[in-house]
PDB file of C-alpha atoms in Angstrom:
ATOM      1  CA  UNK S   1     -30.356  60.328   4.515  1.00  0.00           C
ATOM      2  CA  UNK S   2     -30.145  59.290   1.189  1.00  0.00           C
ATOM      3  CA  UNK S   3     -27.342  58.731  -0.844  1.00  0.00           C
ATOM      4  CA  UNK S   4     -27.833  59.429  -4.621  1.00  0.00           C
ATOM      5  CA  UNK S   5     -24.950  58.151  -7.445  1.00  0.00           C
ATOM      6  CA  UNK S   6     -25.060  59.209 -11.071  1.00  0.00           C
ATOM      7  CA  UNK S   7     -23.387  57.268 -13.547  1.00  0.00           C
ATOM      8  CA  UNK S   8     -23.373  57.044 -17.802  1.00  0.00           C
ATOM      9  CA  UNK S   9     -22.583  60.383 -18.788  1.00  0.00           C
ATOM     10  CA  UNK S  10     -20.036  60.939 -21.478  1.00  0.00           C
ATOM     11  CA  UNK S  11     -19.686  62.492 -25.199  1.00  0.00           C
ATOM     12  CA  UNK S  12     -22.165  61.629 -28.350  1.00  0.00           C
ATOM     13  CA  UNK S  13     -22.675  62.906 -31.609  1.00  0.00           C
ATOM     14  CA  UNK S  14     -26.300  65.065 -32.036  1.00  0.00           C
ATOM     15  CA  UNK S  15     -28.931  62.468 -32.721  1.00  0.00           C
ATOM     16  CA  UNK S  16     -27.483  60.037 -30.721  1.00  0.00           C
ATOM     17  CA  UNK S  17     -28.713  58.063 -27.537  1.00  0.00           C
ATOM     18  CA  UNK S  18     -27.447  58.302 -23.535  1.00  0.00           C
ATOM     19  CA  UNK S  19     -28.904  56.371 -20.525  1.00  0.00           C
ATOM     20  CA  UNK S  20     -27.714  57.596 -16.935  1.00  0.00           C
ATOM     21  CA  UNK S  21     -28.302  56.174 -14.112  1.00  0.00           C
ATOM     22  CA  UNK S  22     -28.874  57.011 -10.389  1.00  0.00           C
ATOM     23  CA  UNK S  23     -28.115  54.423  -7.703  1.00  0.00           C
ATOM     24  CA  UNK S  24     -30.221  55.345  -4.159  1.00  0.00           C
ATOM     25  CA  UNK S  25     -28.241  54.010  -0.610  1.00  0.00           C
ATOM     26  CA  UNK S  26     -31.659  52.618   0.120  1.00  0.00           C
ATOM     27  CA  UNK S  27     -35.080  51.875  -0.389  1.00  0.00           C
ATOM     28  CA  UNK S  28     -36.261  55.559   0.994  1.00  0.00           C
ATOM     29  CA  UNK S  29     -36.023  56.481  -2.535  1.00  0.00           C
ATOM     30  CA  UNK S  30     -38.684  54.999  -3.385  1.00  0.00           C
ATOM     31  CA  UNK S  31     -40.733  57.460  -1.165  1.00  0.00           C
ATOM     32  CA  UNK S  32     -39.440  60.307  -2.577  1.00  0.00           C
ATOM     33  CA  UNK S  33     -39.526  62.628  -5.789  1.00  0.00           C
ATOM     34  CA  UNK S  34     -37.100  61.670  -8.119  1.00  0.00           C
ATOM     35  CA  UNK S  35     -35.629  64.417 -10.177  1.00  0.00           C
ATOM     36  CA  UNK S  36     -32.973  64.825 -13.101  1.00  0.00           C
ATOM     37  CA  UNK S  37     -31.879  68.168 -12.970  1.00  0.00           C
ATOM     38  CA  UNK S  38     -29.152  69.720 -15.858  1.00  0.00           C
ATOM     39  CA  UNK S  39     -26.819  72.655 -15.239  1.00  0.00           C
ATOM     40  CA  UNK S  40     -24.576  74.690 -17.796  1.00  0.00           C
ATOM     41  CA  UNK S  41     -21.934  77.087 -16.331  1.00  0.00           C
ATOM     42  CA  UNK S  42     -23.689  80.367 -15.388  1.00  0.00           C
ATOM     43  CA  UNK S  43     -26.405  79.104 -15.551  1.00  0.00           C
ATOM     44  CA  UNK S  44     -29.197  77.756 -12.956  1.00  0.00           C
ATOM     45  CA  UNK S  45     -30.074  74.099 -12.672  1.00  0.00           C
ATOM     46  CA  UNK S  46     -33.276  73.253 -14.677  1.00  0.00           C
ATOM     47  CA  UNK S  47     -35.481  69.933 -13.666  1.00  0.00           C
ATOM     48  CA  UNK S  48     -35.901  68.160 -17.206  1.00  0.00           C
ATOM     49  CA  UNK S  49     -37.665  64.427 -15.605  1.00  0.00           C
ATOM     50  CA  UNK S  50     -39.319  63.629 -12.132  1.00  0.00           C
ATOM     51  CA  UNK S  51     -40.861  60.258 -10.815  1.00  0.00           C
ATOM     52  CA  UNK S  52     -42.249  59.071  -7.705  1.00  0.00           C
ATOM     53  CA  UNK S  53     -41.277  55.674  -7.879  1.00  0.00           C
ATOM     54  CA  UNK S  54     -43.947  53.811  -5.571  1.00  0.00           C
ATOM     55  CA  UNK S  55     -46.949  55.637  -7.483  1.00  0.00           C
ATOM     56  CA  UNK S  56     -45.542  55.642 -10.956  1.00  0.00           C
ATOM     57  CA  UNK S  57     -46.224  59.638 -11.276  1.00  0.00           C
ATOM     58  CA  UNK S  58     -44.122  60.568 -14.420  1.00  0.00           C
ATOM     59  CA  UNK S  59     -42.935  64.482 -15.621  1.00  0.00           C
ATOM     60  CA  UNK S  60     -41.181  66.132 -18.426  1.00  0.00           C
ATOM     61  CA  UNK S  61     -40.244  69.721 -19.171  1.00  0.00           C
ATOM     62  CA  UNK S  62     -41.092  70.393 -22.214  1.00  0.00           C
ATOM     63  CA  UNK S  63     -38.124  70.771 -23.934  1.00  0.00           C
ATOM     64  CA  UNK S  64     -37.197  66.841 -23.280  1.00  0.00           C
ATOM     65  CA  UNK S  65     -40.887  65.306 -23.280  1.00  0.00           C
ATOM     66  CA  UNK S  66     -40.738  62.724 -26.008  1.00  0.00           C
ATOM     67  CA  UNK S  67     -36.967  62.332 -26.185  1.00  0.00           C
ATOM     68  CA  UNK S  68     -36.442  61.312 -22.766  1.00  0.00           C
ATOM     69  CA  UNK S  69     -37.685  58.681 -20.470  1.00  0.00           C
ATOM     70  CA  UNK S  70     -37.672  58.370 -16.984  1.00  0.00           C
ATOM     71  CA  UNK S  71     -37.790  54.647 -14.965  1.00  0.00           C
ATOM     72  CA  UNK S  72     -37.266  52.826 -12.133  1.00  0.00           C
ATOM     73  CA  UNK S  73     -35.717  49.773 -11.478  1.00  0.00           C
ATOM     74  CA  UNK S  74     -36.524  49.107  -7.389  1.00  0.00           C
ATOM     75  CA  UNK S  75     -34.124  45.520  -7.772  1.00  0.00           C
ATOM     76  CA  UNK S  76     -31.427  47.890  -8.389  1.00  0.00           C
ATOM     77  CA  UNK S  77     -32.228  50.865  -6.605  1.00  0.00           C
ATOM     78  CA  UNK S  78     -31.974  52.969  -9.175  1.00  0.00           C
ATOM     79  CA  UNK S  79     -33.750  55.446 -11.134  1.00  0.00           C
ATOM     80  CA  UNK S  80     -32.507  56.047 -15.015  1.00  0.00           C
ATOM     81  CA  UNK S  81     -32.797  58.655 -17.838  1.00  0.00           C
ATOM     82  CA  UNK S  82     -32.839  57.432 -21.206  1.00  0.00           C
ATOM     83  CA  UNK S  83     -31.847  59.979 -23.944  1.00  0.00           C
ATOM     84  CA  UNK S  84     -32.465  59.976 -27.193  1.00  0.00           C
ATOM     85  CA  UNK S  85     -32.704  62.828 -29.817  1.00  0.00           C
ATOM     86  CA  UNK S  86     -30.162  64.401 -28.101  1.00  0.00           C
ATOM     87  CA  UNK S  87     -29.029  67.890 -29.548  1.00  0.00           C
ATOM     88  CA  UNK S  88     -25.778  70.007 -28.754  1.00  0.00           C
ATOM     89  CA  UNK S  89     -28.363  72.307 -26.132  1.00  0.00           C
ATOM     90  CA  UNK S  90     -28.239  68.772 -24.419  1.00  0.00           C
ATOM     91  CA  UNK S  91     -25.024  69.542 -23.290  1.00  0.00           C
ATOM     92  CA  UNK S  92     -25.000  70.333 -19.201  1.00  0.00           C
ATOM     93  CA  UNK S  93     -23.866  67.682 -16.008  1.00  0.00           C
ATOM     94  CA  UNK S  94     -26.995  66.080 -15.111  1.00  0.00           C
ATOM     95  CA  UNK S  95     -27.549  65.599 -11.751  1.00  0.00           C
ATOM     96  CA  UNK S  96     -30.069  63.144  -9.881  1.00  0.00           C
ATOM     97  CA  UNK S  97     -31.937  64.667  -6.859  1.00  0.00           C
ATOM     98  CA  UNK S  98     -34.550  63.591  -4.124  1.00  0.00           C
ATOM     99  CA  UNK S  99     -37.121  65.742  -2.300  1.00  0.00           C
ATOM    100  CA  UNK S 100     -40.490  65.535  -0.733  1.00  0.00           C
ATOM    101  CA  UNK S 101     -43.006  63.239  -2.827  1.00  0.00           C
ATOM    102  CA  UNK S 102     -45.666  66.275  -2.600  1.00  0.00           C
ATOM    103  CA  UNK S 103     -42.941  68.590  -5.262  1.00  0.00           C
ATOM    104  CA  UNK S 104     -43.754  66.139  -7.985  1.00  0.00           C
ATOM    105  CA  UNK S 105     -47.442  66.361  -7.600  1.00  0.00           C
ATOM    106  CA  UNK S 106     -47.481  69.703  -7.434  1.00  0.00           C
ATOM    107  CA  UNK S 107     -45.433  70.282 -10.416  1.00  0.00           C
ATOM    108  CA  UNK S 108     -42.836  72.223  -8.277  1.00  0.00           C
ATOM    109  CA  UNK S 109     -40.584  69.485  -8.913  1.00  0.00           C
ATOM    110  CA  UNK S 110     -38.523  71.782 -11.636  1.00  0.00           C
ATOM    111  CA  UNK S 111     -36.983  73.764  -8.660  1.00  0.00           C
ATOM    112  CA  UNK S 112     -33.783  72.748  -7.527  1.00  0.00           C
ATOM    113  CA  UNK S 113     -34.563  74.419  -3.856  1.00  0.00           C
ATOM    114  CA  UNK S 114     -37.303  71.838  -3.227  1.00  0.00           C
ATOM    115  CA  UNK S 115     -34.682  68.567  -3.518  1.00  0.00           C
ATOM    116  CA  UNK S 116     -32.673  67.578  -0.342  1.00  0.00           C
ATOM    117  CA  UNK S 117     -30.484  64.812  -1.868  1.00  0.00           C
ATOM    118  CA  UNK S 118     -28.163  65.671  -4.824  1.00  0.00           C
ATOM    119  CA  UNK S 119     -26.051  63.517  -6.300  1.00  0.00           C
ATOM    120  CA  UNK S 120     -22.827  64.683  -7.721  1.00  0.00           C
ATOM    121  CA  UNK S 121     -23.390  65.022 -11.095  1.00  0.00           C
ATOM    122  CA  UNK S 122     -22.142  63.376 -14.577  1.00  0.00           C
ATOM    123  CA  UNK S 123     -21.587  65.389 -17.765  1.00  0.00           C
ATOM    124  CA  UNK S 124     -23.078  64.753 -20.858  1.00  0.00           C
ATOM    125  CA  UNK S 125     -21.671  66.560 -24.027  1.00  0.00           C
ATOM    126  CA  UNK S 126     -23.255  66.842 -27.212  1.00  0.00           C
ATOM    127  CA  UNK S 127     -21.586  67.672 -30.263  1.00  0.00           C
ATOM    128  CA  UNK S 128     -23.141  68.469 -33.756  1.00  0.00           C
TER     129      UNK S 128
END
């Protein structure tokens, strides 16, 4: 199994810049599609960033692409999500997820049903 551990969440004013971070138990990661996923209260969990790590493939929704950046630092284990731009819809826990390397080629990547490691969450609040 692997182990997923979000970090870096926390409060910023519209505009502003956040950079989480997900620490993997183990190299297995690497194998694996990466996702950042967001959730609101009532609300389902929406994929917003994917990565395979050992092929480079890189994703956005389109409601983040060009504000947020996906990496991957394998000395560390861990694979980040720098925000910038953010705006007050920003707002959700962020959670880091793993699933079968095939989901991020596919694009199917933005469903939460095709991860099988979660994290468990940080929240990120943006206020305007």
């Amino acid at each position: 199994d692997v182990q997923l551990m979000e970090s870096g969440g926390g409060s910023e004013q519209a505009g502003g810049t956040l950079r989480l971070s997900c620490v993997a138990s183990d190299k297995a990661y690497r194998r694996h599609c990466m996702v950042w996923f967001r959730q609101v209260p009532g609300k389902e969990r929406e994929g917003v960033a994917s990565i395979v790590p050992e092929s480079g493939q890189i994703d956005y929704d389109y409601s983040v692409k060009g504000r947020f950046t996906i990496s991957e630092d394998n000395g560390k284990n861990t694979v980040s999500l720098q925000m910038t731009g953010l705006k007050p819809e920003d707002t959700a826990t962020y959670f880091c997820a793993a699933g079968v390397r095939y989901s991020c080629y596919s694009g199917s990547w933005v469903y939460d049903v095709n991860m099988r490691y979660w994290g468990k969450g940080t929240p990120v609040t943006i206020s305007s």
